[in-house]
Amino acid sequence: MYEFEYHQPKSLEEATKLFADADDPQFMAGGQTIIPVMKQRLAMPSDIIDLGKISDLQGISVDGGALTIGAMTHHNEVAGSDEVRKAIPALAELASHIGDPAVRNRGTIGGSIANNDPAADYPAALVALGATVQTTSREIAAEDFFTAMFETALDEGEMIVNVTFPAPEKAAYEKFPNPASRYATTGVFVAKTGESVRVAVTGAGACVFRQIDFEKALLGDFSPSALDGLTVSTDGLNSDLHASAEYRANLISVLAKRAVKHAG
Amino acid sequence: MEKYGIGQPVRRKEDVRFLTGTGTYIDDIKPDNLIHAVVLRSPHAHAKILDLDTSEAETMPGVLCIVTGKDWVAEDFQPMPTKSAVNKKIDGTPLNQPPRHAIAIDRVRYVGEPVALIVAETLVQAQDAAEVVEVDYEELEAVTDQIKALEPGAPQIWDDIEGNFCIDFELGDKEGTGKAFETADHVVKLKLRNQCVTAAPIETRGAIASYDKDTGKYFLQNATQNVHANRDTFASVLKIPSEDLHHMAPDVGGGFGAKNSGYPEPSLLLYAAKKTDRPIKWIGDRNESFAADTHGRDQATTVEMALDKDGMFLGLRTRTVGNIGAYCWTVGPFTPTGGSARTQGGPYYIPAMHYTGIAAFTNTMPLDPYRGAGRPEGSFQIERIVELAARELGMDPVELRRKNLMPADSLPRKTPMGLDVDTGNFPEVFERTLKMSDRAGFAKRFEESARKGLRRGFAIAPYLECTGGGPKEFAGVKFGKDGSATLRVGSMSTGMGQETSMPQILSDTLGIDFEKITYVQGDTDATPIGGGHGGSRNMEVGGSAVLQCAREVLVKAKQLAAHLLNSNADDMELKESVFTDVKTDQNVSMADVVAASFDQSRLPDGMEAGALDTDTIFEREIISCPNGCHSAEVEVDPETGTVQVEHMWIVDDFGTIINPMLADGQVMGGVAQGLGQALMEEIVYDEDSGQLVTGSLMDYALPRADSMPKMEMAFYEDAPTAKNPLGVKGSGEAGCCGAPPAIVNAVLDALKEDGVTHIEMPLTPEKVWRAIQDAKQQGA
C-alpha cells in the first residue's frame, strides 16, 4: 500500500469539498474492493474519503410501493431488514449471498454499484427491478447508470445517495458462483412488475445486460417452460479460466428458468 | 492417567492458543531493531537478465541492503542440493541436475524466481525501493507442459541439458508384464492426469534471520516443516558449518509438504542479516505463496491393465511423465519416479507390474512433495483403470474390486513393486466400508435425486499407500524436581496436534501427569537430529522414538523404585502412576521416584542426580503401509455440471491409533484436499507466456466448509504393524489417496447413462457439463 491521506467527513458537503481540494481523491464506501487493490499497490489515491460517517447515506425506508436503501447500507443490513424482506424478498436473498460474512459486514450497496464489477450481484437487481439511483446531483435510471465494465454514469466527484426500487409483483435471483471467488460466474435476476417483465444478467458479459428475448417470452407466459427452445448467443459473453462463453450462455438459460420458477 | 493414555481422544492442548489468537507464528515475532525485506521476483517465465541496476533503489529512504545474483557470484555461494533418493537414470548415468541458486544469476526460468532481496527499515520502504530496481530482461520462449517440453524443438530451459530431460526410472518386471498383456483376454488403457496443485497453507512462508558478530553465529526462525535438513542446506549454501546456524520453527500454520524444502529466501536473509547486522523479517504474501511455494502432482500418465476372461487382474503397466518445474528442488525428481512407483496397483493382487517414470523440466515453479507425493497419484491411476475395466467388461465395479483384492492370508507379501506389506486385511476393510455405505438405501436416494432432475452416483475406492521421510528420529526427556517433564522430539507438527499426542505416549508409558509435560519441537539446539514432518512419519518414527525413550526411562525408574523399596527391579509393576512390588505389595509413586532421582542420598550406586533424563534415537527399518477404503455418493446437476459430494464412508487401517480424534482430523483434512483436487483445484500457467493464471484465491478454487460431504469414519485396528514399537502405520496422507478416485468414479457412475466414461481432474462444473454435451452429441 502507498501512503495516502485519510478523511472521514460527517456530511455530503464536507465530502464534496474534500474531494475538490485533493490531488487524486478516491471515495471509499465499505472498502471491500479499493482496500485489496491498494494493498496490491494497483491504486495510489492521494486521499481516501471514507463515507461511513455520513448520516444522509444511511438507512432503509419504504414509501408506498417503493423501497429506498441508503448508499452506505451494508449487505447484511439489506439481507436482514424486515422492510426489504417484506417489499422485495429477492433483494434480501441476493444480499445474503454476496461474498462472505466479513464482506457483507463491510460492503455496501453504493460501493458495489459505483464499482460496477462485471461479476457483482446488485447491478442485476437494479436493472431488473427498474431501480433509480439518486446521486448528489440527479436521478439516474439503473439501465443508464451501468455504462461499461467498471464504469458508471457517475461524474467526477458525484456521489450516490440512495437507490429506490419499485416493489415487483414477483422476483427472484439465481446465481452460479465462481468456485474460487464466489462472485457471480453468471447471475440472473428476473422481475415481473405490472405489465413488464425484466431479465437482467450479470457476470456473463462486460457489464450487466437485459435478455430481451427472454423478457418477451415471459411477458405472455411467466413460467419456466416459456423459455424452452430459446438459445442464448455467445456474442459478447466472457470466456475465462472458469467458464467459456458457451457455458455462460447455457447458464443464462438454466438460471433464468430457475429464477422464474423460484419467483413463483 | 488413562484419560490421557494411548488410544484416548484427548483434546488438543495447543488449540487453546491457536483458537484464541495467542499462538506465536513467524509474523508474531518482533525482535528489537527489526528491519524488513521484500523479494523482487521474475515477472517472466523465461528470460535472460541483461542488466540489473539497483543504483536508484539504493538511494531510496530507509534502504539498507540489496542482494542480487552478483553478490552470490562474488561470494561464491553454493547451489542448493537435491536429495532425491532416485538419482540415476535407467542407463546408470546420474540425473541431470542443474545448479539451483538461491537467487537468479543471469537468467530466470519461472515466474516468481527471486531476482533481488531489498532490505529497508520498514516494509513500505522496501516495497518502494523494489519498484525502482531496474531489470533489463530479454524474454525467451517458455514451455510449461512436461509433454511439450520433451518434444523435439521445445524451448531449452538449460543450455547443457538436452530436451529438458531430468531422469527416467523403471521398476518391476518389464518382460513378465509384457507377457501378461500378450496372453490377456482383455486389455484396458487410459490416459489421465493428476493435475498441478498447491498446498495453500493458511500461514504463508516467512522467516526472521539474524547474525551475532560476537559469536559468529546465525539464528533463523522460519515457517518450515524441517529445521535440521534445511539448516544443513542453508549452511552449505553460505559455506558455514551447520553448528553456526541455529534454526527454529515457531508455531507453523500448515505445511502439507510445501514447507519441507530448503527454499531460497532464508539464505538471502541470513546473508543480508550479516551485512546489515540487524534482524531481518520476510513474510511472503498470498500471491508469493501461489507463485513461489513448491507445487505438487502434475503427472501425465498412461495406465494399462491386463485381465483374464473372469476379470482377474494379470498385469499393470504404468508410464508417467512428471513435471518438476525449472529446477530439481529438494526431492522433486523422486515423486514421479520412485515415489509414485512403490504403491502402484494399490491393494490388489496383480502378478506382473511394470512402472516407468520420467521427470521433465519446464518453466514453472518447481514441484516437491505435496501430501502423499506419488501415492495419491498411484491410487488415482489404479482406481480409474479398475473402474474403466468394470465398465468395459460389463462387470459390477464392486465385484471386480472384491475378487481382486489381496487376500488376508496372502500377507505378509512383497508386491511386484517391492513394497513390503506386512499386516492388514483389505477384504475386511472393503466389506466394512461397503456395509457402512447403506447400499440398500441407494435406490431410494437415486430416485429422490432423479425427481429433482439430478443424477446420483456411487463408487468405492480401496487404497494402499506407504510412509516416507527420514528413517531416524530423536526423542529426549528431561525431568523437573516437581515431577514435570520436558519432551523434545525431532519430528514436528505444523498444526496436526503432536503437542498433545506425543505427551500421550509419554504419559501412558510412564504414568506421569499429562498436564505436566512440556513439548518442544522444531529447534536444532533442542535435538541433535530431527526429520521434521513429511511422509506421514510423525507418529510412525517420532512417536516410536518417544515410546523408545519412555521405555528406557522406565527401566531406570524401576531400578530406582526397587532401590527405594529395597526390592528387585524385575518385581516392579507400574500402574496408575505407582510402582508396586508384586511380591511385597510395597509401593512408591512415580512422582516420588522422579523426586528421588534428584536427591543423591536416595540414589543407588551408579546413578547420578537427573538419572532419569534420557535421550534416544529410533530408526525405522522398513516403511509402513497405511491402507483403507473410501466410498462416496455424489449428486450431479446435469444442467450446470455442478457436483456435490453428499456422503463419504471411510475405514482406515492406520495400525495402532494414538488419538482417534486427531486421526479423524487427519482423515477429514486429507479428504478436503483430495476433494479439492478431484473437483476444483488446479495451478494453471498460460501456455504461451508461461504466466501464472491462478495466482490468487480469486482464481485458485479451494474447498470450503459447504463443499464437504457428511463423513462417517471408522478405524480397523486389528492389524498393527510390527515394523515399529507403537504399531502405527501413519495417517497424514491417506485422505488424499482415497478421496479423489472415490469422488471422480462416483461422478462417472452418476453419468454412466449419459455415456460419459472419463473426465480429467478437476471435475469443474463446465468440464462435467461439457462431457455430458459431448456424450450426447456422440450418442446422437
PDB file of N, CA, C and O in Angstrom, chain A residues 1-3 39-41 99-100 117 176-183 240-248 250-251 254-255 257-258, chain B residues 123-125 127-128 131 287 454 637 639-642 680 684 693-694 697-704 706-707 765-766 769-770:
ATOM      1  N   MET A   1       0.843  -1.197   0.000  1.00  0.00           N
ATOM      2  CA  MET A   1       0.000   0.000   0.000  1.00  0.00           C
ATOM      3  C   MET A   1       0.879   1.248   0.000  1.00  0.00           C
ATOM      4  O   MET A   1       1.889   1.278   0.701  1.00  0.00           O
ATOM      5  N   TYR A   2       0.492   2.229  -0.805  1.00  0.00           N
ATOM      6  CA  TYR A   2       1.203   3.507  -0.771  1.00  0.00           C
ATOM      7  C   TYR A   2       0.578   4.391   0.302  1.00  0.00           C
ATOM      8  O   TYR A   2      -0.559   4.184   0.706  1.00  0.00           O
ATOM      9  N   GLU A   3       1.325   5.416   0.682  1.00  0.00           N
ATOM     10  CA  GLU A   3       0.781   6.329   1.693  1.00  0.00           C
ATOM     11  C   GLU A   3      -0.328   7.180   1.095  1.00  0.00           C
ATOM     12  O   GLU A   3      -0.316   7.493  -0.097  1.00  0.00           O
ATOM     13  N   LYS A  39      -3.764  -2.494  -1.376  1.00  0.00           N
ATOM     14  CA  LYS A  39      -2.761  -3.374  -0.751  1.00  0.00           C
ATOM     15  C   LYS A  39      -1.861  -4.003  -1.805  1.00  0.00           C
ATOM     16  O   LYS A  39      -0.685  -4.266  -1.554  1.00  0.00           O
ATOM     17  N   GLN A  40      -2.413  -4.242  -2.978  1.00  0.00           N
ATOM     18  CA  GLN A  40      -1.614  -4.813  -4.080  1.00  0.00           C
ATOM     19  C   GLN A  40      -0.811  -3.731  -4.806  1.00  0.00           C
ATOM     20  O   GLN A  40      -0.139  -4.022  -5.788  1.00  0.00           O
ATOM     21  N   ARG A  41      -0.931  -2.510  -4.347  1.00  0.00           N
ATOM     22  CA  ARG A  41      -0.273  -1.360  -4.985  1.00  0.00           C
ATOM     23  C   ARG A  41      -0.752  -1.146  -6.427  1.00  0.00           C
ATOM     24  O   ARG A  41       0.007  -0.700  -7.276  1.00  0.00           O
ATOM     25  N   GLY A  99     -20.415 -12.303  -1.384  1.00  0.00           N
ATOM     26  CA  GLY A  99     -19.139 -12.537  -0.689  1.00  0.00           C
ATOM     27  C   GLY A  99     -19.278 -13.489   0.479  1.00  0.00           C
ATOM     28  O   GLY A  99     -19.944 -14.519   0.393  1.00  0.00           O
ATOM     29  N   ASP A 100     -18.660 -13.110   1.593  1.00  0.00           N
ATOM     30  CA  ASP A 100     -18.699 -13.914   2.806  1.00  0.00           C
ATOM     31  C   ASP A 100     -19.139 -12.996   3.957  1.00  0.00           C
ATOM     32  O   ASP A 100     -19.326 -11.803   3.750  1.00  0.00           O
ATOM     33  N   ASP A 117     -18.443  -3.847 -10.807  1.00  0.00           N
ATOM     34  CA  ASP A 117     -17.706  -5.058 -11.176  1.00  0.00           C
ATOM     35  C   ASP A 117     -18.625  -5.897 -12.074  1.00  0.00           C
ATOM     36  O   ASP A 117     -19.800  -6.083 -11.756  1.00  0.00           O
ATOM     37  N   PHE A 176     -24.858 -18.394 -10.115  1.00  0.00           N
ATOM     38  CA  PHE A 176     -23.928 -19.521 -10.189  1.00  0.00           C
ATOM     39  C   PHE A 176     -22.571 -18.988  -9.776  1.00  0.00           C
ATOM     40  O   PHE A 176     -21.922 -18.262 -10.511  1.00  0.00           O
ATOM     41  N   PRO A 177     -22.118 -19.301  -8.552  1.00  0.00           N
ATOM     42  CA  PRO A 177     -20.898 -18.671  -8.066  1.00  0.00           C
ATOM     43  C   PRO A 177     -19.630 -19.237  -8.698  1.00  0.00           C
ATOM     44  O   PRO A 177     -19.549 -20.427  -8.981  1.00  0.00           O
ATOM     45  N   ASN A 178     -18.680 -18.355  -8.916  1.00  0.00           N
ATOM     46  CA  ASN A 178     -17.337 -18.784  -9.307  1.00  0.00           C
ATOM     47  C   ASN A 178     -16.788 -19.646  -8.174  1.00  0.00           C
ATOM     48  O   ASN A 178     -16.839 -19.241  -7.012  1.00  0.00           O
ATOM     49  N   PRO A 179     -16.270 -20.836  -8.492  1.00  0.00           N
ATOM     50  CA  PRO A 179     -15.849 -21.727  -7.409  1.00  0.00           C
ATOM     51  C   PRO A 179     -14.703 -21.156  -6.567  1.00  0.00           C
ATOM     52  O   PRO A 179     -14.542 -21.537  -5.411  1.00  0.00           O
ATOM     53  N   ALA A 180     -13.919 -20.262  -7.119  1.00  0.00           N
ATOM     54  CA  ALA A 180     -12.814 -19.682  -6.340  1.00  0.00           C
ATOM     55  C   ALA A 180     -13.282 -18.438  -5.596  1.00  0.00           C
ATOM     56  O   ALA A 180     -13.258 -18.376  -4.376  1.00  0.00           O
ATOM     57  N   SER A 181     -13.731 -17.439  -6.329  1.00  0.00           N
ATOM     58  CA  SER A 181     -14.031 -16.142  -5.711  1.00  0.00           C
ATOM     59  C   SER A 181     -15.446 -16.049  -5.161  1.00  0.00           C
ATOM     60  O   SER A 181     -15.717 -15.245  -4.287  1.00  0.00           O
ATOM     61  N   ARG A 182     -16.310 -16.868  -5.674  1.00  0.00           N
ATOM     62  CA  ARG A 182     -17.736 -16.865  -5.343  1.00  0.00           C
ATOM     63  C   ARG A 182     -18.458 -15.582  -5.776  1.00  0.00           C
ATOM     64  O   ARG A 182     -19.567 -15.306  -5.341  1.00  0.00           O
ATOM     65  N   TYR A 183     -17.810 -14.812  -6.629  1.00  0.00           N
ATOM     66  CA  TYR A 183     -18.549 -13.785  -7.369  1.00  0.00           C
ATOM     67  C   TYR A 183     -19.476 -14.546  -8.329  1.00  0.00           C
ATOM     68  O   TYR A 183     -19.350 -15.759  -8.485  1.00  0.00           O
ATOM     69  N   ASP A 240     -13.331 -17.223 -19.695  1.00  0.00           N
ATOM     70  CA  ASP A 240     -12.154 -17.160 -18.829  1.00  0.00           C
ATOM     71  C   ASP A 240     -11.853 -18.556 -18.290  1.00  0.00           C
ATOM     72  O   ASP A 240     -12.466 -19.540 -18.698  1.00  0.00           O
ATOM     73  N   LEU A 241     -10.912 -18.586 -17.370  1.00  0.00           N
ATOM     74  CA  LEU A 241     -10.465 -19.849 -16.778  1.00  0.00           C
ATOM     75  C   LEU A 241     -11.629 -20.707 -16.276  1.00  0.00           C
ATOM     76  O   LEU A 241     -11.597 -21.924 -16.377  1.00  0.00           O
ATOM     77  N   HIS A 242     -12.640 -20.065 -15.719  1.00  0.00           N
ATOM     78  CA  HIS A 242     -13.683 -20.813 -15.036  1.00  0.00           C
ATOM     79  C   HIS A 242     -14.895 -21.126 -15.909  1.00  0.00           C
ATOM     80  O   HIS A 242     -15.654 -22.029 -15.596  1.00  0.00           O
ATOM     81  N   ALA A 243     -15.084 -20.364 -16.969  1.00  0.00           N
ATOM     82  CA  ALA A 243     -16.278 -20.589 -17.779  1.00  0.00           C
ATOM     83  C   ALA A 243     -16.083 -20.001 -19.174  1.00  0.00           C
ATOM     84  O   ALA A 243     -15.694 -18.843 -19.308  1.00  0.00           O
ATOM     85  N   SER A 244     -16.394 -20.811 -20.176  1.00  0.00           N
ATOM     86  CA  SER A 244     -16.349 -20.327 -21.551  1.00  0.00           C
ATOM     87  C   SER A 244     -17.640 -19.564 -21.850  1.00  0.00           C
ATOM     88  O   SER A 244     -18.608 -19.634 -21.092  1.00  0.00           O
ATOM     89  N   ALA A 245     -17.646 -18.838 -22.970  1.00  0.00           N
ATOM     90  CA  ALA A 245     -18.853 -18.107 -23.377  1.00  0.00           C
ATOM     91  C   ALA A 245     -20.013 -19.085 -23.590  1.00  0.00           C
ATOM     92  O   ALA A 245     -21.158 -18.814 -23.219  1.00  0.00           O
ATOM     93  N   GLU A 246     -19.692 -20.233 -24.153  1.00  0.00           N
ATOM     94  CA  GLU A 246     -20.721 -21.242 -24.431  1.00  0.00           C
ATOM     95  C   GLU A 246     -21.381 -21.732 -23.135  1.00  0.00           C
ATOM     96  O   GLU A 246     -22.594 -21.887 -23.044  1.00  0.00           O
ATOM     97  N   TYR A 247     -20.531 -21.962 -22.138  1.00  0.00           N
ATOM     98  CA  TYR A 247     -21.044 -22.430 -20.850  1.00  0.00           C
ATOM     99  C   TYR A 247     -21.876 -21.337 -20.188  1.00  0.00           C
ATOM    100  O   TYR A 247     -22.931 -21.599 -19.609  1.00  0.00           O
ATOM    101  N   ARG A 248     -21.399 -20.095 -20.285  1.00  0.00           N
ATOM    102  CA  ARG A 248     -22.170 -18.984 -19.697  1.00  0.00           C
ATOM    103  C   ARG A 248     -23.527 -18.840 -20.385  1.00  0.00           C
ATOM    104  O   ARG A 248     -24.546 -18.563 -19.739  1.00  0.00           O
ATOM    105  N   ASN A 250     -25.272 -21.192 -21.632  1.00  0.00           N
ATOM    106  CA  ASN A 250     -26.104 -22.243 -21.045  1.00  0.00           C
ATOM    107  C   ASN A 250     -26.602 -21.836 -19.659  1.00  0.00           C
ATOM    108  O   ASN A 250     -27.770 -22.036 -19.318  1.00  0.00           O
ATOM    109  N   LEU A 251     -25.682 -21.230 -18.877  1.00  0.00           N
ATOM    110  CA  LEU A 251     -26.073 -20.831 -17.517  1.00  0.00           C
ATOM    111  C   LEU A 251     -27.179 -19.788 -17.544  1.00  0.00           C
ATOM    112  O   LEU A 251     -28.087 -19.808 -16.698  1.00  0.00           O
ATOM    113  N   VAL A 254     -30.389 -21.693 -18.027  1.00  0.00           N
ATOM    114  CA  VAL A 254     -30.726 -22.525 -16.866  1.00  0.00           C
ATOM    115  C   VAL A 254     -31.132 -21.653 -15.683  1.00  0.00           C
ATOM    116  O   VAL A 254     -32.157 -21.894 -15.026  1.00  0.00           O
ATOM    117  N   LEU A 255     -30.347 -20.617 -15.427  1.00  0.00           N
ATOM    118  CA  LEU A 255     -30.605 -19.772 -14.252  1.00  0.00           C
ATOM    119  C   LEU A 255     -31.893 -18.960 -14.431  1.00  0.00           C
ATOM    120  O   LEU A 255     -32.625 -18.739 -13.467  1.00  0.00           O
ATOM    121  N   LYS A 257     -34.574 -19.850 -16.074  1.00  0.00           N
ATOM    122  CA  LYS A 257     -35.702 -20.754 -15.803  1.00  0.00           C
ATOM    123  C   LYS A 257     -35.876 -20.983 -14.306  1.00  0.00           C
ATOM    124  O   LYS A 257     -36.984 -20.981 -13.783  1.00  0.00           O
ATOM    125  N   ARG A 258     -34.746 -21.178 -13.641  1.00  0.00           N
ATOM    126  CA  ARG A 258     -34.821 -21.425 -12.191  1.00  0.00           C
ATOM    127  C   ARG A 258     -35.327 -20.188 -11.448  1.00  0.00           C
ATOM    128  O   ARG A 258     -36.070 -20.306 -10.466  1.00  0.00           O
TER     129      ARG A 258
ATOM    130  N   LEU B 123       8.764  -2.061   5.952  1.00  0.00           N
ATOM    131  CA  LEU B 123       8.284  -2.877   4.838  1.00  0.00           C
ATOM    132  C   LEU B 123       7.907  -1.986   3.652  1.00  0.00           C
ATOM    133  O   LEU B 123       8.229  -2.290   2.501  1.00  0.00           O
ATOM    134  N   VAL B 124       7.245  -0.873   3.939  1.00  0.00           N
ATOM    135  CA  VAL B 124       6.811   0.023   2.857  1.00  0.00           C
ATOM    136  C   VAL B 124       8.027   0.594   2.122  1.00  0.00           C
ATOM    137  O   VAL B 124       8.037   0.699   0.894  1.00  0.00           O
ATOM    138  N   GLN B 125       9.072   0.948   2.877  1.00  0.00           N
ATOM    139  CA  GLN B 125      10.288   1.457   2.222  1.00  0.00           C
ATOM    140  C   GLN B 125      10.911   0.389   1.323  1.00  0.00           C
ATOM    141  O   GLN B 125      11.393   0.699   0.228  1.00  0.00           O
ATOM    142  N   GLN B 127       9.279  -2.022  -0.149  1.00  0.00           N
ATOM    143  CA  GLN B 127       8.391  -2.150  -1.328  1.00  0.00           C
ATOM    144  C   GLN B 127       8.621  -0.995  -2.297  1.00  0.00           C
ATOM    145  O   GLN B 127       8.674  -1.194  -3.514  1.00  0.00           O
ATOM    146  N   ASP B 128       8.776   0.214  -1.759  1.00  0.00           N
ATOM    147  CA  ASP B 128       9.025   1.377  -2.623  1.00  0.00           C
ATOM    148  C   ASP B 128      10.322   1.186  -3.412  1.00  0.00           C
ATOM    149  O   ASP B 128      10.373   1.453  -4.614  1.00  0.00           O
ATOM    150  N   GLU B 131      10.310  -1.215  -6.361  1.00  0.00           N
ATOM    151  CA  GLU B 131       9.689  -0.715  -7.596  1.00  0.00           C
ATOM    152  C   GLU B 131      10.672   0.009  -8.511  1.00  0.00           C
ATOM    153  O   GLU B 131      10.392   0.171  -9.695  1.00  0.00           O
ATOM    154  N   ASN B 287       0.068 -14.010  -2.921  1.00  0.00           N
ATOM    155  CA  ASN B 287       0.483 -14.171  -4.317  1.00  0.00           C
ATOM    156  C   ASN B 287       1.823 -14.900  -4.399  1.00  0.00           C
ATOM    157  O   ASN B 287       2.030 -15.745  -5.274  1.00  0.00           O
ATOM    158  N   LEU B 454     -31.663 -34.456 -10.895  1.00  0.00           N
ATOM    159  CA  LEU B 454     -30.235 -34.651 -10.619  1.00  0.00           C
ATOM    160  C   LEU B 454     -29.847 -36.115 -10.786  1.00  0.00           C
ATOM    161  O   LEU B 454     -30.674 -37.015 -10.663  1.00  0.00           O
ATOM    162  N   ASP B 637     -25.642 -32.116 -11.017  1.00  0.00           N
ATOM    163  CA  ASP B 637     -26.677 -31.337 -11.693  1.00  0.00           C
ATOM    164  C   ASP B 637     -26.318 -31.309 -13.177  1.00  0.00           C
ATOM    165  O   ASP B 637     -25.372 -30.633 -13.577  1.00  0.00           O
ATOM    166  N   GLU B 639     -27.632 -29.970 -15.693  1.00  0.00           N
ATOM    167  CA  GLU B 639     -27.835 -28.697 -16.409  1.00  0.00           C
ATOM    168  C   GLU B 639     -26.661 -27.743 -16.240  1.00  0.00           C
ATOM    169  O   GLU B 639     -26.375 -26.942 -17.123  1.00  0.00           O
ATOM    170  N   THR B 640     -26.004 -27.804 -15.074  1.00  0.00           N
ATOM    171  CA  THR B 640     -24.874 -26.903 -14.831  1.00  0.00           C
ATOM    172  C   THR B 640     -23.544 -27.654 -14.671  1.00  0.00           C
ATOM    173  O   THR B 640     -22.481 -27.041 -14.689  1.00  0.00           O
ATOM    174  N   GLY B 641     -23.604 -28.955 -14.478  1.00  0.00           N
ATOM    175  CA  GLY B 641     -22.385 -29.738 -14.266  1.00  0.00           C
ATOM    176  C   GLY B 641     -21.854 -29.691 -12.839  1.00  0.00           C
ATOM    177  O   GLY B 641     -20.785 -30.216 -12.549  1.00  0.00           O
ATOM    178  N   THR B 642     -22.620 -29.087 -11.941  1.00  0.00           N
ATOM    179  CA  THR B 642     -22.167 -28.972 -10.552  1.00  0.00           C
ATOM    180  C   THR B 642     -22.191 -30.333  -9.845  1.00  0.00           C
ATOM    181  O   THR B 642     -23.167 -31.066  -9.970  1.00  0.00           O
ATOM    182  N   MET B 680     -11.898 -29.095  -7.905  1.00  0.00           N
ATOM    183  CA  MET B 680     -11.748 -27.655  -8.156  1.00  0.00           C
ATOM    184  C   MET B 680     -10.331 -27.109  -8.242  1.00  0.00           C
ATOM    185  O   MET B 680     -10.110 -26.097  -8.896  1.00  0.00           O
ATOM    186  N   VAL B 684      -2.712 -23.209 -12.936  1.00  0.00           N
ATOM    187  CA  VAL B 684      -2.731 -23.050 -14.387  1.00  0.00           C
ATOM    188  C   VAL B 684      -1.721 -21.986 -14.797  1.00  0.00           C
ATOM    189  O   VAL B 684      -1.718 -20.880 -14.252  1.00  0.00           O
ATOM    190  N   VAL B 693      -1.658 -18.135 -14.114  1.00  0.00           N
ATOM    191  CA  VAL B 693      -3.026 -17.620 -14.237  1.00  0.00           C
ATOM    192  C   VAL B 693      -3.741 -17.677 -12.885  1.00  0.00           C
ATOM    193  O   VAL B 693      -4.497 -16.788 -12.521  1.00  0.00           O
ATOM    194  N   THR B 694      -3.482 -18.732 -12.130  1.00  0.00           N
ATOM    195  CA  THR B 694      -4.148 -18.916 -10.834  1.00  0.00           C
ATOM    196  C   THR B 694      -3.241 -18.400  -9.720  1.00  0.00           C
ATOM    197  O   THR B 694      -2.774 -19.165  -8.880  1.00  0.00           O
ATOM    198  N   LEU B 697      -6.428 -16.282  -4.635  1.00  0.00           N
ATOM    199  CA  LEU B 697      -7.631 -17.026  -4.246  1.00  0.00           C
ATOM    200  C   LEU B 697      -8.859 -16.598  -5.039  1.00  0.00           C
ATOM    201  O   LEU B 697      -9.915 -17.215  -4.926  1.00  0.00           O
ATOM    202  N   MET B 698      -8.730 -15.567  -5.872  1.00  0.00           N
ATOM    203  CA  MET B 698      -9.826 -15.195  -6.769  1.00  0.00           C
ATOM    204  C   MET B 698      -9.938 -16.214  -7.906  1.00  0.00           C
ATOM    205  O   MET B 698     -10.984 -16.339  -8.532  1.00  0.00           O
ATOM    206  N   ASP B 699      -8.827 -16.909  -8.212  1.00  0.00           N
ATOM    207  CA  ASP B 699      -8.841 -17.837  -9.342  1.00  0.00           C
ATOM    208  C   ASP B 699      -8.494 -19.271  -8.980  1.00  0.00           C
ATOM    209  O   ASP B 699      -8.815 -20.191  -9.724  1.00  0.00           O
ATOM    210  N   TYR B 700      -7.787 -19.459  -7.876  1.00  0.00           N
ATOM    211  CA  TYR B 700      -7.471 -20.825  -7.440  1.00  0.00           C
ATOM    212  C   TYR B 700      -8.550 -21.243  -6.450  1.00  0.00           C
ATOM    213  O   TYR B 700      -8.663 -20.680  -5.364  1.00  0.00           O
ATOM    214  N   ALA B 701      -9.364 -22.218  -6.838  1.00  0.00           N
ATOM    215  CA  ALA B 701     -10.507 -22.603  -6.012  1.00  0.00           C
ATOM    216  C   ALA B 701     -10.095 -23.618  -4.956  1.00  0.00           C
ATOM    217  O   ALA B 701      -9.499 -24.643  -5.274  1.00  0.00           O
ATOM    218  N   LEU B 702     -10.409 -23.315  -3.720  1.00  0.00           N
ATOM    219  CA  LEU B 702     -10.174 -24.245  -2.610  1.00  0.00           C
ATOM    220  C   LEU B 702     -11.526 -24.676  -2.044  1.00  0.00           C
ATOM    221  O   LEU B 702     -12.476 -23.895  -2.063  1.00  0.00           O
ATOM    222  N   PRO B 703     -11.589 -25.907  -1.539  1.00  0.00           N
ATOM    223  CA  PRO B 703     -12.857 -26.329  -0.929  1.00  0.00           C
ATOM    224  C   PRO B 703     -13.167 -25.515   0.326  1.00  0.00           C
ATOM    225  O   PRO B 703     -12.253 -25.083   1.037  1.00  0.00           O
ATOM    226  N   ARG B 704     -14.445 -25.282   0.558  1.00  0.00           N
ATOM    227  CA  ARG B 704     -14.878 -24.597   1.780  1.00  0.00           C
ATOM    228  C   ARG B 704     -15.768 -25.555   2.565  1.00  0.00           C
ATOM    229  O   ARG B 704     -16.068 -26.650   2.091  1.00  0.00           O
ATOM    230  N   ASP B 706     -18.835 -25.710   2.984  1.00  0.00           N
ATOM    231  CA  ASP B 706     -20.041 -26.195   2.299  1.00  0.00           C
ATOM    232  C   ASP B 706     -19.719 -27.105   1.104  1.00  0.00           C
ATOM    233  O   ASP B 706     -20.626 -27.628   0.467  1.00  0.00           O
ATOM    234  N   SER B 707     -18.439 -27.287   0.795  1.00  0.00           N
ATOM    235  CA  SER B 707     -18.067 -28.252  -0.246  1.00  0.00           C
ATOM    236  C   SER B 707     -17.974 -29.661   0.325  1.00  0.00           C
ATOM    237  O   SER B 707     -17.920 -30.634  -0.421  1.00  0.00           O
ATOM    238  N   PRO B 765     -17.523 -27.622 -12.879  1.00  0.00           N
ATOM    239  CA  PRO B 765     -18.869 -27.667 -13.464  1.00  0.00           C
ATOM    240  C   PRO B 765     -18.822 -27.644 -14.991  1.00  0.00           C
ATOM    241  O   PRO B 765     -19.516 -28.428 -15.638  1.00  0.00           O
ATOM    242  N   GLU B 766     -18.013 -26.759 -15.566  1.00  0.00           N
ATOM    243  CA  GLU B 766     -18.022 -26.692 -17.031  1.00  0.00           C
ATOM    244  C   GLU B 766     -17.533 -27.997 -17.655  1.00  0.00           C
ATOM    245  O   GLU B 766     -18.091 -28.464 -18.646  1.00  0.00           O
ATOM    246  N   TRP B 769     -20.328 -30.554 -17.391  1.00  0.00           N
ATOM    247  CA  TRP B 769     -21.404 -30.183 -18.331  1.00  0.00           C
ATOM    248  C   TRP B 769     -20.994 -30.509 -19.767  1.00  0.00           C
ATOM    249  O   TRP B 769     -21.753 -31.080 -20.537  1.00  0.00           O
ATOM    250  N   ARG B 770     -19.752 -30.161 -20.097  1.00  0.00           N
ATOM    251  CA  ARG B 770     -19.259 -30.370 -21.460  1.00  0.00           C
ATOM    252  C   ARG B 770     -19.172 -31.875 -21.787  1.00  0.00           C
ATOM    253  O   ARG B 770     -19.490 -32.301 -22.894  1.00  0.00           O
TER     254      ARG B 770
END
